[in-house]
Short mmCIF file of C-alpha atoms and ligand atoms in Angstrom, two decimals:
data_model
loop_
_atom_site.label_atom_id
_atom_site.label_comp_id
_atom_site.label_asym_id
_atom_site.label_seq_id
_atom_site.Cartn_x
_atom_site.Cartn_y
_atom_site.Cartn_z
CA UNK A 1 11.73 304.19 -9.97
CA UNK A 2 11.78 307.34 -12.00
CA UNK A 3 8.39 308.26 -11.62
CA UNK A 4 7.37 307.07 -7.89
CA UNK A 5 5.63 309.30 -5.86
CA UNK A 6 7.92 311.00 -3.31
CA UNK A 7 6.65 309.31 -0.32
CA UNK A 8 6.94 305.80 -1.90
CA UNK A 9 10.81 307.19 -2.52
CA UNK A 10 11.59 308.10 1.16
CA UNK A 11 10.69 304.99 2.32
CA UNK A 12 12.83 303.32 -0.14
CA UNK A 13 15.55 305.90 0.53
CA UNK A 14 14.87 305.59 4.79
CA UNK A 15 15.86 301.69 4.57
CA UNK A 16 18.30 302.07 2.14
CA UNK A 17 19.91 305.15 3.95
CA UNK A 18 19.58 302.55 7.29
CA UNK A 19 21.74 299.78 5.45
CA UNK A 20 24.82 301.84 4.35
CA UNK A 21 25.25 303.72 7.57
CA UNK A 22 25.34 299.79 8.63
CA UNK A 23 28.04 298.69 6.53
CA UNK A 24 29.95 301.91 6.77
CA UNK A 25 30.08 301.34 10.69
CA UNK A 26 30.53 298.08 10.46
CA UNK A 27 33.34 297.98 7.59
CA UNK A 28 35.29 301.21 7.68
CA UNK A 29 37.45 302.28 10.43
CA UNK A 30 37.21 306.00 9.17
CA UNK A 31 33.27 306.32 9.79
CA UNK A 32 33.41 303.54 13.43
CA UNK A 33 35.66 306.16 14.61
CA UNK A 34 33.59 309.21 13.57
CA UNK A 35 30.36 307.73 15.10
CA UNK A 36 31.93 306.19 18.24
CA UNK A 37 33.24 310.20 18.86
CA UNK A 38 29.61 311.53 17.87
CA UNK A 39 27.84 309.02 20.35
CA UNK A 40 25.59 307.65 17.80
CA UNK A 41 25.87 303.88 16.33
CA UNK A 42 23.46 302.39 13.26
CA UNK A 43 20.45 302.15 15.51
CA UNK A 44 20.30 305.45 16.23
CA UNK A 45 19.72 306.24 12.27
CA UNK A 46 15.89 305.25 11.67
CA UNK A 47 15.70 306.85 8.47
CA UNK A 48 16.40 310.52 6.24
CA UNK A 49 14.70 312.28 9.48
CA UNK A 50 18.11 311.44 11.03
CA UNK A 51 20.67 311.90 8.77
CA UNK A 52 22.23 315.29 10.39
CA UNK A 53 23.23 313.05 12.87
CA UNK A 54 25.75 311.51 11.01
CA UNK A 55 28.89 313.34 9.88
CA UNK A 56 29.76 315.12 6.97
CA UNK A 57 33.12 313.20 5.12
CA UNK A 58 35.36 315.74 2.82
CA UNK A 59 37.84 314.95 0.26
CA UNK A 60 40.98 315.44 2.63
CA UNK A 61 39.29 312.65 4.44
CA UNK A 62 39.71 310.38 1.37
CA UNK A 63 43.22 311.58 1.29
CA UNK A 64 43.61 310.61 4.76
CA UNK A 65 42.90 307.15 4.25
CA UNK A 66 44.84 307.08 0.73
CA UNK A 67 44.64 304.96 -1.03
CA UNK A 68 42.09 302.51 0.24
CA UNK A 69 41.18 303.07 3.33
CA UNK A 70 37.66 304.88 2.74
CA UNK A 71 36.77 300.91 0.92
CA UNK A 72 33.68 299.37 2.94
CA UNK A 73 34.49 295.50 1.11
CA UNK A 74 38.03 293.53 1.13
CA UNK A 75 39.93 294.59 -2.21
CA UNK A 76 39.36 290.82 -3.81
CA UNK A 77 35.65 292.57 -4.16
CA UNK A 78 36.87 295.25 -5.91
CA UNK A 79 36.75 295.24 -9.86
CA UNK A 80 37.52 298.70 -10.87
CA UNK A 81 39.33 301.77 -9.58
CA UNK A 82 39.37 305.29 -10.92
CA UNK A 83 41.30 308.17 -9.34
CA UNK A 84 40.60 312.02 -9.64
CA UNK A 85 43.54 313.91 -10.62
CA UNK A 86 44.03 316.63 -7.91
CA UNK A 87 45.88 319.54 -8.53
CA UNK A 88 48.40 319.17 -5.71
CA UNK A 89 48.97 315.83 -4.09
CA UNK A 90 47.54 312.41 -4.18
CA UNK A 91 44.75 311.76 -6.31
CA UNK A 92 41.38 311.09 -4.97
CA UNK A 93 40.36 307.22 -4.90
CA UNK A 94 37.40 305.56 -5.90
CA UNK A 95 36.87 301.90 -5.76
CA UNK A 96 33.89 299.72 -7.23
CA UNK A 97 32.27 295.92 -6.71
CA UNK A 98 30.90 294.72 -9.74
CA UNK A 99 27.76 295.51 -8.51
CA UNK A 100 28.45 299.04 -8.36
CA UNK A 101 30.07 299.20 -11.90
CA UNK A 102 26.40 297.80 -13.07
CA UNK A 103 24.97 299.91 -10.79
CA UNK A 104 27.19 302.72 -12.70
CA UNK A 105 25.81 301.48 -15.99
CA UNK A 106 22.02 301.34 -14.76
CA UNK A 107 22.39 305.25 -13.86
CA UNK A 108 23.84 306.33 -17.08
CA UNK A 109 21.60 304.71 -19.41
CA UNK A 110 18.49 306.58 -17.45
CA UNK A 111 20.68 309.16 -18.33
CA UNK A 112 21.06 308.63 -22.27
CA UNK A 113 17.49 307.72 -21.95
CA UNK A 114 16.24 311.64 -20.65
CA UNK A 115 17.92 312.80 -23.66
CA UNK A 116 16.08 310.20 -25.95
CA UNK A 117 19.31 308.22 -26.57
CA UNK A 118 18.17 304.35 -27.33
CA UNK A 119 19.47 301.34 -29.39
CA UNK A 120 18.97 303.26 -32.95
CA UNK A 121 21.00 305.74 -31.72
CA UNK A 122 24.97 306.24 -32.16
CA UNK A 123 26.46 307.66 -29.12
CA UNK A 124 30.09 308.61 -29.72
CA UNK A 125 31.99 308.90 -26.71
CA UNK A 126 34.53 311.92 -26.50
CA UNK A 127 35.17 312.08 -22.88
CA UNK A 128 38.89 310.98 -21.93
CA UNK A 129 39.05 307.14 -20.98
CA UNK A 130 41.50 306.78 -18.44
CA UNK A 131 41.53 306.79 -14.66
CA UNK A 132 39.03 309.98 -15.36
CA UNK A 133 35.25 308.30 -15.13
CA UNK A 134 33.81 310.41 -17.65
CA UNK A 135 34.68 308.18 -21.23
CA UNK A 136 34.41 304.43 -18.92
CA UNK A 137 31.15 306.14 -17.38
CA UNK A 138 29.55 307.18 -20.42
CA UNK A 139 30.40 304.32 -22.59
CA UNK A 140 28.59 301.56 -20.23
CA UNK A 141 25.44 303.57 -20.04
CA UNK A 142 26.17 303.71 -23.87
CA UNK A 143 25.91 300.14 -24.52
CA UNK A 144 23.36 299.51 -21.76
CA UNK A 145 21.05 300.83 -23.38
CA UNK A 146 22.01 299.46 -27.05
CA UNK A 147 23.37 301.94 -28.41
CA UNK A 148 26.44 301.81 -30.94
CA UNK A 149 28.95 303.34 -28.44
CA UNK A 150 32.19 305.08 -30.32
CA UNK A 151 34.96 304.91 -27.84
CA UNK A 152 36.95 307.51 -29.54
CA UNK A 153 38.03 309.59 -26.37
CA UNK A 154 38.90 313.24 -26.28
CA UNK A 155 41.28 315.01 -28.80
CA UNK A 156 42.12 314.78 -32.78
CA UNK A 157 39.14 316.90 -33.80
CA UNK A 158 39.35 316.49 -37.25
CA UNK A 159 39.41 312.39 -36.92
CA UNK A 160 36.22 312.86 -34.48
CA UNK A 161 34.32 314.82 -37.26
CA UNK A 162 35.42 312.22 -40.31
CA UNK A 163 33.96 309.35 -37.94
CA UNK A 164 31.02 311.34 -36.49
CA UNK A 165 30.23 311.87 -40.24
CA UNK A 166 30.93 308.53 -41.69
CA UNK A 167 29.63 306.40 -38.34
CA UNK A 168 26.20 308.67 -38.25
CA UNK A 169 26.96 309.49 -34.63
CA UNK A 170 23.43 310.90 -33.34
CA UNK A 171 24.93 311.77 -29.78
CA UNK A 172 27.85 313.33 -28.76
CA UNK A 173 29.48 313.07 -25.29
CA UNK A 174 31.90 315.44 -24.18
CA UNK A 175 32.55 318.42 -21.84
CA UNK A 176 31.20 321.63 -22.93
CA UNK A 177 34.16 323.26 -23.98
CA UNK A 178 35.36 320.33 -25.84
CA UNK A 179 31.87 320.00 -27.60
CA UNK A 180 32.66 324.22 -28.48
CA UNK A 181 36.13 323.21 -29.92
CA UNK A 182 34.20 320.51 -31.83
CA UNK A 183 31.60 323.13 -32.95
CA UNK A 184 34.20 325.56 -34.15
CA UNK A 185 36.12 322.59 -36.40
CA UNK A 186 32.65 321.84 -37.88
CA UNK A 187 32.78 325.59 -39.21
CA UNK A 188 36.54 325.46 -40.11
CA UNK A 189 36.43 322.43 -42.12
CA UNK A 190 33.13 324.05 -43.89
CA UNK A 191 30.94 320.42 -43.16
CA UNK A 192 27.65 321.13 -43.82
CA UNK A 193 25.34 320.19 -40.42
CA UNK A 194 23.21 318.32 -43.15
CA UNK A 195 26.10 315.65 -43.61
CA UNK A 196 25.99 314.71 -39.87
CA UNK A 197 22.70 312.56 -38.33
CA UNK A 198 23.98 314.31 -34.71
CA UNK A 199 20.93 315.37 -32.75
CA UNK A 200 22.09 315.27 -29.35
CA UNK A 201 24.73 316.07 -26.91
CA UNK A 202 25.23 315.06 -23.43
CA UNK A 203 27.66 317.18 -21.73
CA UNK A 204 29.47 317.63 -18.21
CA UNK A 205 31.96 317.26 -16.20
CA UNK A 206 32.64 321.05 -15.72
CA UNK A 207 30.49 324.10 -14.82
CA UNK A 208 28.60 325.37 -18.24
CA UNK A 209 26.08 328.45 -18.79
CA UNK A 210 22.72 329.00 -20.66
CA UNK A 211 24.30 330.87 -23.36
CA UNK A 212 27.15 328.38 -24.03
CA UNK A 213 24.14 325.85 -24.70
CA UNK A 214 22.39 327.80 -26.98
CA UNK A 215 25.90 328.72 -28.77
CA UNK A 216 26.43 324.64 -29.07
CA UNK A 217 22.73 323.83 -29.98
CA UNK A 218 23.02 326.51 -32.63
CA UNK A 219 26.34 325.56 -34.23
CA UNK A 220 25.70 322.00 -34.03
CA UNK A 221 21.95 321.79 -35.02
CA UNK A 222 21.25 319.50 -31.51
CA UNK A 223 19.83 319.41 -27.82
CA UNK A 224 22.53 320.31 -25.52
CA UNK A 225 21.86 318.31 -22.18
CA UNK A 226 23.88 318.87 -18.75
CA UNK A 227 24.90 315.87 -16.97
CA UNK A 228 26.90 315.80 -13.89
CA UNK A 229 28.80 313.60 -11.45
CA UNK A 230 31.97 313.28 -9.74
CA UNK A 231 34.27 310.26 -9.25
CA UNK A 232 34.65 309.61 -5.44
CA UNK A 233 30.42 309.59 -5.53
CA UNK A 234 30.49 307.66 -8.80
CA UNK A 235 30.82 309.38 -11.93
CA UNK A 236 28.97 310.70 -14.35
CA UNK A 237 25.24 310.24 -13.83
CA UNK A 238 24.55 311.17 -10.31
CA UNK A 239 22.56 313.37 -11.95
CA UNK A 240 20.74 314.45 -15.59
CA UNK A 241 18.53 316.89 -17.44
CA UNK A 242 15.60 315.86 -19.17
CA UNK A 243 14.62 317.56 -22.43
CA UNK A 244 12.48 320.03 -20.50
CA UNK A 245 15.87 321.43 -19.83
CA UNK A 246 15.08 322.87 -16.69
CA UNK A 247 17.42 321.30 -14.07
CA UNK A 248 19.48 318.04 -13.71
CA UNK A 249 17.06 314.76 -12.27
CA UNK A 250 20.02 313.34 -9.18
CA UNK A 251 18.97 310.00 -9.44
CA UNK A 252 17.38 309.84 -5.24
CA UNK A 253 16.96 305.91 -5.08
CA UNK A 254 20.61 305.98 -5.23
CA UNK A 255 21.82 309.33 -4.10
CA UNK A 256 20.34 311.39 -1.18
CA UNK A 257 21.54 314.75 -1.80
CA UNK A 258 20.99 317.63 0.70
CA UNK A 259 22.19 321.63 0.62
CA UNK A 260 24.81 322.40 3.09
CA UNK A 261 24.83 326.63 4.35
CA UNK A 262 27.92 327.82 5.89
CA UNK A 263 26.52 326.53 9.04
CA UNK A 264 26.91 323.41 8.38
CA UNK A 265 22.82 322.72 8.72
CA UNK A 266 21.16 321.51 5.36
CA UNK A 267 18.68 323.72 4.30
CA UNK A 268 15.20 324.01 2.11
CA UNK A 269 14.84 323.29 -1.45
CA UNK A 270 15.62 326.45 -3.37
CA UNK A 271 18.49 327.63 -1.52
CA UNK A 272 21.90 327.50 -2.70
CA UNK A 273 24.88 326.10 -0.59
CA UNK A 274 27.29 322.96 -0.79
CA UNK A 275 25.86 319.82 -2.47
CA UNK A 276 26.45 316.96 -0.35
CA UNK A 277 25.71 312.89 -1.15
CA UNK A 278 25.24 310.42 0.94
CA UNK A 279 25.58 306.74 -1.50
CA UNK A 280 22.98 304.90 -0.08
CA UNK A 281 23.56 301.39 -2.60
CA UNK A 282 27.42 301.62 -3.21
CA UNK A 283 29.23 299.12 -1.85
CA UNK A 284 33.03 299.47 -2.76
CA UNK A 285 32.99 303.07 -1.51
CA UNK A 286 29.98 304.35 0.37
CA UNK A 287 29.69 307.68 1.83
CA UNK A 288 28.08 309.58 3.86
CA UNK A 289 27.34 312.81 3.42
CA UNK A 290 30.44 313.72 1.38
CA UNK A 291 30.51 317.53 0.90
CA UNK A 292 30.96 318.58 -3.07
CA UNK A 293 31.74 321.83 -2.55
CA UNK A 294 29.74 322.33 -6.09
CA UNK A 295 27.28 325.18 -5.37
CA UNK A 296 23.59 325.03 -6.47
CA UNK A 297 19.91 324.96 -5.32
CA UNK A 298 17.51 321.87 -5.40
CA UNK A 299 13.86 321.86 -6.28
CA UNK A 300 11.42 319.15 -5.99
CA UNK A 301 9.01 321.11 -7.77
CA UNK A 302 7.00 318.84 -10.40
CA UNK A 303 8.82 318.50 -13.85
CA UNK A 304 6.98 317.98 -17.27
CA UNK A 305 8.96 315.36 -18.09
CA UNK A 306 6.83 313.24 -15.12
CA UNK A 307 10.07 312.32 -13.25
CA UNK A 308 9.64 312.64 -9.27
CA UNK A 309 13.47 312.89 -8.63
CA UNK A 310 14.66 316.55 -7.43
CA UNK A 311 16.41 318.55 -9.68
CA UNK A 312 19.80 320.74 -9.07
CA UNK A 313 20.19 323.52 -10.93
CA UNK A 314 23.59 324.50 -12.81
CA UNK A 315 26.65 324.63 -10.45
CA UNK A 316 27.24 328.25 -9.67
CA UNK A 317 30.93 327.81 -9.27
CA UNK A 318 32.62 325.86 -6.59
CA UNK A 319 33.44 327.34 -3.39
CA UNK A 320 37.03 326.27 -4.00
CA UNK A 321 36.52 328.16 -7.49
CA UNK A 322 36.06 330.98 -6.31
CA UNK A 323 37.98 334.38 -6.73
CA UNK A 324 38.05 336.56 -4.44
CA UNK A 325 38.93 340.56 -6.02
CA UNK A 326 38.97 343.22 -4.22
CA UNK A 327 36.74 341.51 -1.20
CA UNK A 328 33.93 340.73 -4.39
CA UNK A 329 33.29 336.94 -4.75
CA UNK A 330 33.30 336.28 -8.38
CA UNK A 331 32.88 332.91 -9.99
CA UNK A 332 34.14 332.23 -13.47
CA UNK A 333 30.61 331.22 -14.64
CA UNK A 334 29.75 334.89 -13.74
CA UNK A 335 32.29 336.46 -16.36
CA UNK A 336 30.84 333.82 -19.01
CA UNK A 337 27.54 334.84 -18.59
CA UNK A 338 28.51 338.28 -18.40
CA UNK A 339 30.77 338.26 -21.70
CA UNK A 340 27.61 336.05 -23.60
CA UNK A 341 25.65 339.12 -23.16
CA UNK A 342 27.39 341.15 -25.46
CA UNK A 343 27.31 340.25 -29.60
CA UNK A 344 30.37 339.61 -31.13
CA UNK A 345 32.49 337.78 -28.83
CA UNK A 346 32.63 333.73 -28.75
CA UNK A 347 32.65 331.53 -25.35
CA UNK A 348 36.26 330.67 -25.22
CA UNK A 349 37.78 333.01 -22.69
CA UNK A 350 40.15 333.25 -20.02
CA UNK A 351 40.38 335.21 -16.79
CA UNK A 352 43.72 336.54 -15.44
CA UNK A 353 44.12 337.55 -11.90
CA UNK A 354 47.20 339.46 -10.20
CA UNK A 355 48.26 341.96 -7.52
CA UNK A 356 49.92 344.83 -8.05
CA UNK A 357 50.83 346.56 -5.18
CA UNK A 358 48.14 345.42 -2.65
CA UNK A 359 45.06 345.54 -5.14
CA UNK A 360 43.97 342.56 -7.18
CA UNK A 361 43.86 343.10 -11.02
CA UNK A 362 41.71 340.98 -13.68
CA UNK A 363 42.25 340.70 -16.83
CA UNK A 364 39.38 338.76 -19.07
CA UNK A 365 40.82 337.76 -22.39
CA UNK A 366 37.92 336.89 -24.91
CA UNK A 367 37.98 335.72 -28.96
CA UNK A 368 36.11 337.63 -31.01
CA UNK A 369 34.04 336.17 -33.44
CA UNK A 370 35.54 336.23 -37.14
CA UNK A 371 33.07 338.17 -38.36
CA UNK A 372 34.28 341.03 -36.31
CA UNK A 373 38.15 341.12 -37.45
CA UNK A 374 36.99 343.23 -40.55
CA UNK A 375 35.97 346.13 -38.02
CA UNK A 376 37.81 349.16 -36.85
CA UNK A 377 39.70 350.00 -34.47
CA UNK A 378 36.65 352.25 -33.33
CA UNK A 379 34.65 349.19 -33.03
CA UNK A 380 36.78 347.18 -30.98
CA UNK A 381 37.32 350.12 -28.40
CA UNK A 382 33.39 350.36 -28.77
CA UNK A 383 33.24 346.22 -27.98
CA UNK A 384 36.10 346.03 -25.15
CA UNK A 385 33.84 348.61 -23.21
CA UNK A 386 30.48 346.92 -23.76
CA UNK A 387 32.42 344.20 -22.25
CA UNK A 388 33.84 346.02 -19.65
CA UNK A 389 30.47 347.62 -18.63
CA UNK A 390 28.54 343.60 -18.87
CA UNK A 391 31.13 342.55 -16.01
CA UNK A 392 30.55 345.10 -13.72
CA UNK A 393 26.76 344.85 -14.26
CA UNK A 394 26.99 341.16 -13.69
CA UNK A 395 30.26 340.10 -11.67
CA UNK A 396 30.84 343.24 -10.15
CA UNK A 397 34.51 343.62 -10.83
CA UNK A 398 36.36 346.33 -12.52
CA UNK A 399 38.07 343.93 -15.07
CA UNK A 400 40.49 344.61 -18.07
CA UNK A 401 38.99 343.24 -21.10
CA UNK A 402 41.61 342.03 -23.70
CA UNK A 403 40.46 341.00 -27.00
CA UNK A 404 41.95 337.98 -28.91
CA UNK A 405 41.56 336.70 -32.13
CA UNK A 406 39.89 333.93 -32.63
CA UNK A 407 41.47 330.53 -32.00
CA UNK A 408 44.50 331.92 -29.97
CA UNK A 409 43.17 331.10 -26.31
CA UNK A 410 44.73 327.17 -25.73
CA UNK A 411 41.84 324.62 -25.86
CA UNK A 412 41.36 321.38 -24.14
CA UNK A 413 39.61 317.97 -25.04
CA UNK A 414 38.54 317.40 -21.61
CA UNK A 415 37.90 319.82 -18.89
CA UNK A 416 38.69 323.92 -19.77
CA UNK A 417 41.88 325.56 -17.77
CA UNK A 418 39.56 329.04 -17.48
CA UNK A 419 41.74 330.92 -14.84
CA UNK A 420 44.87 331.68 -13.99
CA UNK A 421 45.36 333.28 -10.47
CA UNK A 422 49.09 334.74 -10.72
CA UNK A 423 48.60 335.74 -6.96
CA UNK A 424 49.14 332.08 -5.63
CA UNK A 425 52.29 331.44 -7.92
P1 LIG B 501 35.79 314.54 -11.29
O1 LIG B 501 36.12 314.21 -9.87
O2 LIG B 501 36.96 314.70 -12.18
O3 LIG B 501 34.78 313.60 -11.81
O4 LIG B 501 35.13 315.99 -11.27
C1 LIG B 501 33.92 316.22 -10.60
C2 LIG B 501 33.62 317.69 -10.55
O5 LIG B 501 33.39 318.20 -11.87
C3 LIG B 501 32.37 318.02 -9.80
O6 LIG B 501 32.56 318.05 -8.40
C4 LIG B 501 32.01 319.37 -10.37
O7 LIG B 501 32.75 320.39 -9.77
C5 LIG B 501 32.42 319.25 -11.82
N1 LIG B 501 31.25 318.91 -12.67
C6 LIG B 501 30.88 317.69 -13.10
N2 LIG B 501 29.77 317.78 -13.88
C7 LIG B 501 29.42 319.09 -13.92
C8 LIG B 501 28.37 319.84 -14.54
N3 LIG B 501 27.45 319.27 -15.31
N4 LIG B 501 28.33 321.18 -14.32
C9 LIG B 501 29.27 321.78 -13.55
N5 LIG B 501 30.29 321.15 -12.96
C10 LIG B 501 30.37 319.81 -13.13
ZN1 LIG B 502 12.29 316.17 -16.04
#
């Protein structure tokens, strides 16, 4: 499946695209409704050539229909459910058949499998278990495909690296900040990388930068892989980089994924806009064409790794994410890339945003590395500029750069807090 040539894929994906717009019509109110108003019904959807036909579903649609409305098969079919934690409000729903939880498992051991992860291997599993898919989501693919699978969860860094020592974990599954907070204990508590078998990493769940994967592949001696997903389309493993590192593989016999502009008409590989799925084998919860708001571009350009499956690039941001200063559009993934370019400073930062009178004011707070706290006064002044001058250049905002000490910014063992926007308390 993998490796198919692309036409053999569409035709898979046409019939499979045909049979859950057929069992969405025919078992959820939500989507009847929806096509009755558009004037289409399953017939009218031969294949992918069709599918901006259909309608787009968003998450205050799955809110709508809290909390199981959006299900496509009665609830005695349903085995699992996981819920997204919204800010505000009602979580987000998910619901699974068993199928779909194997289905689940399938997906995220091709996953483990890009980064080389097999039944030799030791895969300890630091994303939160909970209602939260990432630790239930990783640890299936885990043991699917044989590997010794640590459920250990997020948090107590110091018991993670006594096990990851004494257990031989070879992979480690976490979010990126969490694997940083990880990185930093290894340095803290002076273990020597040559006491730990760890190789790889497999990390997601939040948006991540190029230099924050060299920083973790340096500090912990492995391959730092991105994986993404998101609960109401699955999980993790909707997607995954292979070690050619060069984009994440969204898994097409399952997922169709197009590029939404502000439109609202999908457009060509290469351009970025709003990832949307439609599920085309889940069964609990199908959907069509569910808008991530996750920005990126696709590519279906060939990959080394001789996987056919398009490839998404890094989220830029969300469009939910984003800040909006002074008129400028910034994402935080700018400022981390921007702050990365400068020496000295490590990738645990916070941004700040406020009014004062009726201009917005940022304030990017940043720990220095240790090695700098020796330096002078002269040569922090000389640092908060070079900061100051890499934001501009890359984020275009006028920011206040505040330099911490390092260790003082709050950590998290799941997904990072990185702004606070003071103008919406
Ligand atoms: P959740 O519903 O808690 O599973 O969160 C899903 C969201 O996490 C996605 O819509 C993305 O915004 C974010 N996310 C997941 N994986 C990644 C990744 N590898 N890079 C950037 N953002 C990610
Ligand atoms: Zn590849």
């Amino acid at each position: 499946m993998e490796t198919m040539p692309r036409e053999q894929l569409r035709a898979v994906q046409d019939e499979r695209l045909r049979d859950v717009v057929r069992r969405c019509y025919e078992n959820v109110p939500f989507y009847r409704d929806k096509m009755q108003k558009l004037g289409i019904t399953p017939k009218d959807i031969r294949g992918v050539c069709d599918i901006e036909l259909l309608p787009f579903t968003d998450k205050q649609d799955l809110r709508d229909n809290y909390p199981f409305g959006m299900f496509a098969v009665p609830n005695s079919e349903i085995v699992r459910i996981h819920a997204s934690s919204g800010t505000t409000g009602k979580p987000t729903v998910a619901g699974y058949t068993s199928g779909d939880i194997d289905r689940w498992a399938e997906l995220m051991a091709r996953a483990l499998y890009c980064a080389n992860v097999g039944k030799n291997d030791v895969v300890q599993v630091a994303y939160g278990y909970g209602l939260f898919t990432g630790g239930l989501g990783a640890h299936y693919g885990a043991e699917r495909v044989g590997a010794s699978t640590i459920p250990i969860s997020g948090g107590n860094t110091v018991r993670q690296l006594m096990l990851m020592e004494d257990f031989g974990s070879t992979t480690l599954m976490c979010t990126p900040s969490y694997a940083l907070n990880i990185a930093e204990a290894v340095e803290k508590e002076g273990i020597d990388l040559k006491r730990l078998k760890l190789k790889s990493g497999i990390f997601g769940a939040e948006p991540w930068t190029e230099e924050m994967r060299k920083h973790i592949e340096e500090k912990l001696g492995i391959d730092a892989l991105n994986v993404y997903g998101l609960s109401e389309v699955m999980g993790p493993g909707v997607s995954m980089e292979c070690m050619a590192k060069n984009g994440m593989h969204i898994w097409e016999d399952h997922f169709l994924p197009e590029v939404i502009g502000e439109d609202g008409k999908s457009l060509p590989y290469g351009q970025q806009g709003d990832l949307t799925f439609t599920t085309l084998t889940k069964h609990g919860m199908p959907l069509i064409r569910y808008r991530t708001h996750d920005l990126c571009t696709l590519t279906d350009e060939p990959c080394a790794c001789g996987r056919t499956h398009v490839r998404m690039g890094r989220i830029m941001g969300r469009s939910d994410d984003m800040l909006i200063i002074r008129g400028v559009n910034v994402f935080p993934s700018q400022i981390e890339h921007a702050l990365m370019q400068v020496e000295g400073v490590s990738p645990q930062y916070h941004i700040v945003v406020d009014r004062q009178g009726n201009l917005d004011t940022v304030e990017v707070q940043v720990e220095m590395k240790p090695e700098m706290m020796s330096d002078t006064v002269k040569d922090m002044e000389a640092l908060s500029a070079k900061l100051h001058a890499s934001i501009a250049a890359h984020a275009l905002v006028n920011a206040k750069v505040k330099l911490c000490q390092p260790g003082t910014l709050p950590r998290t063992d799941g997904k990072a807090k990185r702004v606070t926007d003071k103008r919406k308390l």
